[in-house]
Coordinates of C-alpha atoms and ligand atoms in Angstrom, one line a residue:
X337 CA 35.8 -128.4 12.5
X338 CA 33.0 -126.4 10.3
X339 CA 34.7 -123.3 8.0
X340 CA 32.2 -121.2 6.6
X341 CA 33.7 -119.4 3.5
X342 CA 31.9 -116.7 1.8
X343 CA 32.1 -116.7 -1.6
X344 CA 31.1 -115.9 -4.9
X345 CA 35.0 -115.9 -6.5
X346 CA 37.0 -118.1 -8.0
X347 CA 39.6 -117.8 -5.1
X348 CA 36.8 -118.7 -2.7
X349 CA 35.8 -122.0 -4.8
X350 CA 40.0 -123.0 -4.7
X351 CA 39.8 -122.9 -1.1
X352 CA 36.8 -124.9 -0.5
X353 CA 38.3 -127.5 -2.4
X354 CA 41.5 -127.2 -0.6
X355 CA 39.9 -127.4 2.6
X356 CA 37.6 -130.5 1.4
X357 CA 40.6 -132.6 0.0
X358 CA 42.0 -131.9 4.1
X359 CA 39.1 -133.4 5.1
X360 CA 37.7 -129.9 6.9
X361 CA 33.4 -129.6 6.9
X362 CA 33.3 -126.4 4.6
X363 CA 30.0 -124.8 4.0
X364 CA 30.4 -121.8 0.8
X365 CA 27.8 -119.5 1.0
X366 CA 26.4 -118.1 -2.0
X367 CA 24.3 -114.9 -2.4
X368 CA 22.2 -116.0 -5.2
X369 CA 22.5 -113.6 -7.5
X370 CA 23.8 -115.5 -10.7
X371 CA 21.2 -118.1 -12.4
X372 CA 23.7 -120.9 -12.8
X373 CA 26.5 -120.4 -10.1
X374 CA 29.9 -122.8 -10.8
X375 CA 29.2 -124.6 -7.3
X376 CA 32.2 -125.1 -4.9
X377 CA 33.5 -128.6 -3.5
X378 CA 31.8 -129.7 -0.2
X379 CA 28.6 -128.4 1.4
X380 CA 26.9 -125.3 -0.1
X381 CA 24.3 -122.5 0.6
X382 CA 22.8 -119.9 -1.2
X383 CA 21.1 -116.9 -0.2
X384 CA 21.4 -114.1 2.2
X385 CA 21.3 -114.7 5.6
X386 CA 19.2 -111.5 7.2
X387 CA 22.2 -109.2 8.3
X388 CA 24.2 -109.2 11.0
X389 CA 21.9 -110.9 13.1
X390 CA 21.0 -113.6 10.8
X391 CA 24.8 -114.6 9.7
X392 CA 25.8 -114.0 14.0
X393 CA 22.7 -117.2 14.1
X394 CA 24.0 -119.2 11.5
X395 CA 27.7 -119.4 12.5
X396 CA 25.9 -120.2 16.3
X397 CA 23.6 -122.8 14.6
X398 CA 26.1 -124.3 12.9
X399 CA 28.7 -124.5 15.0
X400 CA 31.1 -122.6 12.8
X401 CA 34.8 -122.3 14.3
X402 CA 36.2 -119.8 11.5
X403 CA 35.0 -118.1 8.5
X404 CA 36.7 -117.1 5.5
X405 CA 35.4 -114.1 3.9
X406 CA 36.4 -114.8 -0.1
X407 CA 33.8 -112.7 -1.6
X408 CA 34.4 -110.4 -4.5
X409 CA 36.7 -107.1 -3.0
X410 CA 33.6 -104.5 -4.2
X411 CA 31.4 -106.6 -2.4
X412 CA 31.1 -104.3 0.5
X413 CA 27.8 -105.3 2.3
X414 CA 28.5 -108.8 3.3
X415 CA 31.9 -107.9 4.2
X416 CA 31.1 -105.5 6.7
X417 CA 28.0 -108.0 8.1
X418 CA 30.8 -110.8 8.6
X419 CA 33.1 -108.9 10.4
X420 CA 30.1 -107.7 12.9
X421 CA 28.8 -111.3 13.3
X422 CA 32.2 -112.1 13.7
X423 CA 33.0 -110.2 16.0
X424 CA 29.3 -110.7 18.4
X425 CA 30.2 -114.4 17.8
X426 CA 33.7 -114.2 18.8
X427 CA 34.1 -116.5 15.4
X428 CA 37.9 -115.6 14.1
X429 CA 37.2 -114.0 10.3
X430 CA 39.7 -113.8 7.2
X431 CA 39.1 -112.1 4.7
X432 CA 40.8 -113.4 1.1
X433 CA 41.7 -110.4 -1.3
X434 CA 43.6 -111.2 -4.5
X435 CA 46.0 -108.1 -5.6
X436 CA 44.7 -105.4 -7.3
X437 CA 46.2 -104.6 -10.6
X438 CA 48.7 -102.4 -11.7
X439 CA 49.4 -100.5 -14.6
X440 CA 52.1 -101.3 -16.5
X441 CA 54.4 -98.9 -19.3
X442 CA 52.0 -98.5 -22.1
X443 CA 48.4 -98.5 -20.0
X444 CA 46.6 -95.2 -19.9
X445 CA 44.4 -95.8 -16.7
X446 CA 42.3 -93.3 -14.8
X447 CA 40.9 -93.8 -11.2
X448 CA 37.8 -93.3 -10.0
X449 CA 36.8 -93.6 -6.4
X450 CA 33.0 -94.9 -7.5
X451 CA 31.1 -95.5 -10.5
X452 CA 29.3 -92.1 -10.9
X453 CA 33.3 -90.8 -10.4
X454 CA 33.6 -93.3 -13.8
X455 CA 30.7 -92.1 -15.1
X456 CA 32.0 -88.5 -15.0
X457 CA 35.0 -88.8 -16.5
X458 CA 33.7 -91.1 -19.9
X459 CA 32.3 -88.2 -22.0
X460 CA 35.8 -86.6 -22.6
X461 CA 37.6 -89.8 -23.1
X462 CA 35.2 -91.4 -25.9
X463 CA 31.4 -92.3 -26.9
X464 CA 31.9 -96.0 -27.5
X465 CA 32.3 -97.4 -23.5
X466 CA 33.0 -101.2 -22.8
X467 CA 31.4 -101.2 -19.7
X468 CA 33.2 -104.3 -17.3
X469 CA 31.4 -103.2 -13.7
X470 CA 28.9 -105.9 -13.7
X471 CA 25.4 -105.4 -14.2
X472 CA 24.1 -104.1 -11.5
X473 CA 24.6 -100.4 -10.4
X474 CA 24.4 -99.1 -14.2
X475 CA 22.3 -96.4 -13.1
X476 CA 25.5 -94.3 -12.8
X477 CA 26.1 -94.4 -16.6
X478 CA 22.1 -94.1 -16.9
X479 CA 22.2 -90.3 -17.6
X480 CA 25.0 -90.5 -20.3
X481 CA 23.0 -90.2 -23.1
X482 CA 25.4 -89.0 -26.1
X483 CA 27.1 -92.7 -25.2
X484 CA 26.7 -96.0 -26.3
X485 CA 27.6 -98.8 -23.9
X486 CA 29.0 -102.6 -24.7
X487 CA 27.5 -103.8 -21.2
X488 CA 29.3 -107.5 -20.6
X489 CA 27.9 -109.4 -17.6
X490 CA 27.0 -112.7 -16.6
X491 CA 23.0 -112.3 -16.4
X492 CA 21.0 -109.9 -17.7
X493 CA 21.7 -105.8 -16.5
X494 CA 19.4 -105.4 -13.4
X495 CA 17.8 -102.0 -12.1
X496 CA 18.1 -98.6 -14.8
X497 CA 20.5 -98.8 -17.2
X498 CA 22.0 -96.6 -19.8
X499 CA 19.4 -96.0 -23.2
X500 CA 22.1 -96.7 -25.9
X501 CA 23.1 -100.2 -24.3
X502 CA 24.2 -103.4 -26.3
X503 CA 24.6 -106.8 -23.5
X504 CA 27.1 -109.3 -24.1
X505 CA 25.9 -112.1 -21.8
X506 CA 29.7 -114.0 -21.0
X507 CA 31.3 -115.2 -18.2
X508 CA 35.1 -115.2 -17.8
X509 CA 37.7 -116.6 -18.0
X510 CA 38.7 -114.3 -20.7
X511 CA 41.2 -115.0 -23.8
X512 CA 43.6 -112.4 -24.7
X513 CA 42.6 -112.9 -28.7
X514 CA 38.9 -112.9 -27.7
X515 CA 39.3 -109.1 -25.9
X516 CA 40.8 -108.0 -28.7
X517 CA 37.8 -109.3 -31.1
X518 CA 35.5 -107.5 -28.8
X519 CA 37.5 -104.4 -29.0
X520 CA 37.7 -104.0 -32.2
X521 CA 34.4 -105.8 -33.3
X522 CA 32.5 -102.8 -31.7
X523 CA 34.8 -100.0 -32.3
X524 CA 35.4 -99.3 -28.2
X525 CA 36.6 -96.6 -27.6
X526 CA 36.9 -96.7 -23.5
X527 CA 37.5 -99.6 -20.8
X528 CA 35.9 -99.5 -17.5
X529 CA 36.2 -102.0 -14.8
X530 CA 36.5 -102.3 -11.4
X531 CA 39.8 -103.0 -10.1
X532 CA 39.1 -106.6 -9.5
X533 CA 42.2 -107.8 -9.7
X534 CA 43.0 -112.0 -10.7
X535 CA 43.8 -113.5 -14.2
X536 CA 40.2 -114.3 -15.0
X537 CA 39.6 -110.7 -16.6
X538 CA 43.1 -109.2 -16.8
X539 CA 43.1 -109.7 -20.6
X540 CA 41.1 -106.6 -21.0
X541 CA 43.7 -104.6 -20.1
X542 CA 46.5 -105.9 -22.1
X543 CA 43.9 -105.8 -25.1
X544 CA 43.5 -102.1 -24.4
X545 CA 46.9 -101.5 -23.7
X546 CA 47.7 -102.9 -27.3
X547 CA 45.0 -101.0 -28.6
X548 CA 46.0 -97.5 -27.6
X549 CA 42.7 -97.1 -25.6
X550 CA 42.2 -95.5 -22.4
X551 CA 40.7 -97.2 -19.2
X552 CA 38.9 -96.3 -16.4
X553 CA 39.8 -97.8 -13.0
X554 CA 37.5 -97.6 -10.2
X555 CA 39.1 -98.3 -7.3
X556 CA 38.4 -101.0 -4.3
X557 CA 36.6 -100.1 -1.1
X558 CA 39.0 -100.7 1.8
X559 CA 38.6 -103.7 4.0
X560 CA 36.6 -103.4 7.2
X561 CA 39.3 -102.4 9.7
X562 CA 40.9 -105.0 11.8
X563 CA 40.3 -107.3 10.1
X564 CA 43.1 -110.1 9.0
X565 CA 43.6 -110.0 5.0
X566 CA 45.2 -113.1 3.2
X567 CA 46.0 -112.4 -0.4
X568 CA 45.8 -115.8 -1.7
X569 CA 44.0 -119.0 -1.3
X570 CA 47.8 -120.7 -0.1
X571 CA 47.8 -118.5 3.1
X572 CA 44.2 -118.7 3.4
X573 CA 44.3 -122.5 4.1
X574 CA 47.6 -122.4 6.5
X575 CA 45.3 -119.5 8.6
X576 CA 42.1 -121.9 8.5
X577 CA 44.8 -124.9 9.8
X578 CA 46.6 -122.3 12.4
X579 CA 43.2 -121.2 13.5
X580 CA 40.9 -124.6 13.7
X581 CA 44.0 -127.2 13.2
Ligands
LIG751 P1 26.9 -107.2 -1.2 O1 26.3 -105.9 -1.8 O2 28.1 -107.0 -0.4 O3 25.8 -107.9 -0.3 C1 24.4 -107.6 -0.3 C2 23.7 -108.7 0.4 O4 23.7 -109.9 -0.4 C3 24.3 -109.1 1.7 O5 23.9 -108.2 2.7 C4 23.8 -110.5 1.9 O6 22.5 -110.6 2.3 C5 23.9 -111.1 0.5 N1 25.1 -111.7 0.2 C6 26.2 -111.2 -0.5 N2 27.2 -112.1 -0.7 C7 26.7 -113.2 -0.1 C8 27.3 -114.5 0.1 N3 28.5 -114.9 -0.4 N4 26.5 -115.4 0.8 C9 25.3 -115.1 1.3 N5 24.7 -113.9 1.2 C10 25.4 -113.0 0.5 O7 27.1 -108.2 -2.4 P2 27.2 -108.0 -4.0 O8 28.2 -107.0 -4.3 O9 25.8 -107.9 -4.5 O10 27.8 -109.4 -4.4 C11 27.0 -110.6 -4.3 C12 27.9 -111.8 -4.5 O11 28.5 -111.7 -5.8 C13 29.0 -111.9 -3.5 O12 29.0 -113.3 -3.0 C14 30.3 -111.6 -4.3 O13 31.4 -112.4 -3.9 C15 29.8 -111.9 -5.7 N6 30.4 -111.0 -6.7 C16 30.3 -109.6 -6.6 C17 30.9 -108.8 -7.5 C18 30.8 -107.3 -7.3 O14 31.4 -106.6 -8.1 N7 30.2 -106.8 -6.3 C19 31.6 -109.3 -8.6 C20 31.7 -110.7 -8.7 C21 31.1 -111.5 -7.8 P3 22.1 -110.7 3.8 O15 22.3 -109.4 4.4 O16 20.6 -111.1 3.8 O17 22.9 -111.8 4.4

């Protein structure tokens, strides 16, 4: 039995390990994108596979009998290419989404639907934007030039990106205390992030909660219709063990 789980999350790392320790043949794929990736348990590949076409030849190739689709929610592209392969292959497909988050009494959120929707609302909330998106598409902020930006990613900011910008190369998980630092170190004035959802990163939001500061929520893309959602790594496993024993 050969489970191909897309990845990229820590959900999507917990499942490869759960399906190794059951003694399953688990390829994670990896897009490539971060320098020094935490690798999962068992077999592992990195890079894209060419589309549609080239992920429908690789689950052939390989003999894939079910693929997990644990990538990060806002990761739309490979998303929607698994559930086309999947369904030219006739390969069953799950796709793992944590829970979003929700705001609590005390948290001052907006929504966006993108991130030039962010973008537009940050001049009337403050000039001093903690900016939790990731580092590509910064572009949107690009033209926000009476801002200045705390950009925190894992590797350096990729494509254009705004012209007052300080980078804060990290990588979670994050500490309650240390959000609070970084708050206050740089005088924010503004959260945004992308409604990721998990405990990883959720400690910027009670930080800013505490601190009286507004955040910016952009919301998650929906998932590619019909296909099956689990919402953690648990019922992830018992689908892979329904669907391939
Ligand atoms: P994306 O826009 O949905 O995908 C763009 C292309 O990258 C895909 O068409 C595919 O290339 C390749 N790719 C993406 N994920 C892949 C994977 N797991 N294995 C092999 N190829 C993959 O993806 P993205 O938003 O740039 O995210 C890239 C990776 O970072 C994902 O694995 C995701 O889980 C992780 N991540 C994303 C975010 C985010 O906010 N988007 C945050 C944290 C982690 P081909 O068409 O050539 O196959």
């Amino acid at each position: 039995m050969h489970v191909l789980v897309l990845g990229g999350t820590t959900e999507a790392r917990q499942l490869a390990r759960l399906l190794a320790a059951r003694e399953r043949t688990v390829t994670s794929s990896l897009a490539g994108r971060v320098a020094a990736p935490t690798l999962p348990e068992g077999n592992v590949r990195i890079g894209g596979f060419g589309g549609v076409e080239g992920m429908a030849r690789w689950l052939r190739e390989h003999h894939v009998d079910a693929v997990v689709d644990a990538t990060h929610p806002f990761a739309e592209r490979i998303s929607a290419n698994a559930a086309e392969a999947a369904t030219r292959t006739g390969v069953p497909l799950l796709a793992l989404r944590r829970p979003g988050w929700t705001p609590v009494p005390g948290d001052d959120w907006r929504f966006a639907d993108s991130l030039a929707q962010a973008a537009q609302l940050l001049p009337d909330l403050s000039d001093r934007v903690f900016l939790t998106t990731g580092r590509s598409g910064l572009a949107a902020f690009a033209g926000l030039d009476g801002l200045w930006f705390l950009v925190r990613s894992v590797d350096p900011p990729e494509g254009e990106v705004p012209r007052r910008m300080t980078v804060l190369l990290d990588r979670g998980p994050y500490t309650l205390q240390g959000e609070r630092e970084v708050l206050r170190e740089h005088r924010i004035g503004v959260l945004v992030t992308k409604d990721s959802g998990g405990a990883a990163t959720a400690a910027k939001l009670v930080a800013a909660r505490e601190a009286g500061l507004p955040v910016v929520v952009v919301r998650r893309p929906p998932v590619v219709a019909g296909v099956e959602v689990a919402q953690d790594v648990e019922r992830a496993a018992r689908w892979v063990r329904e669907r391939v024993g």
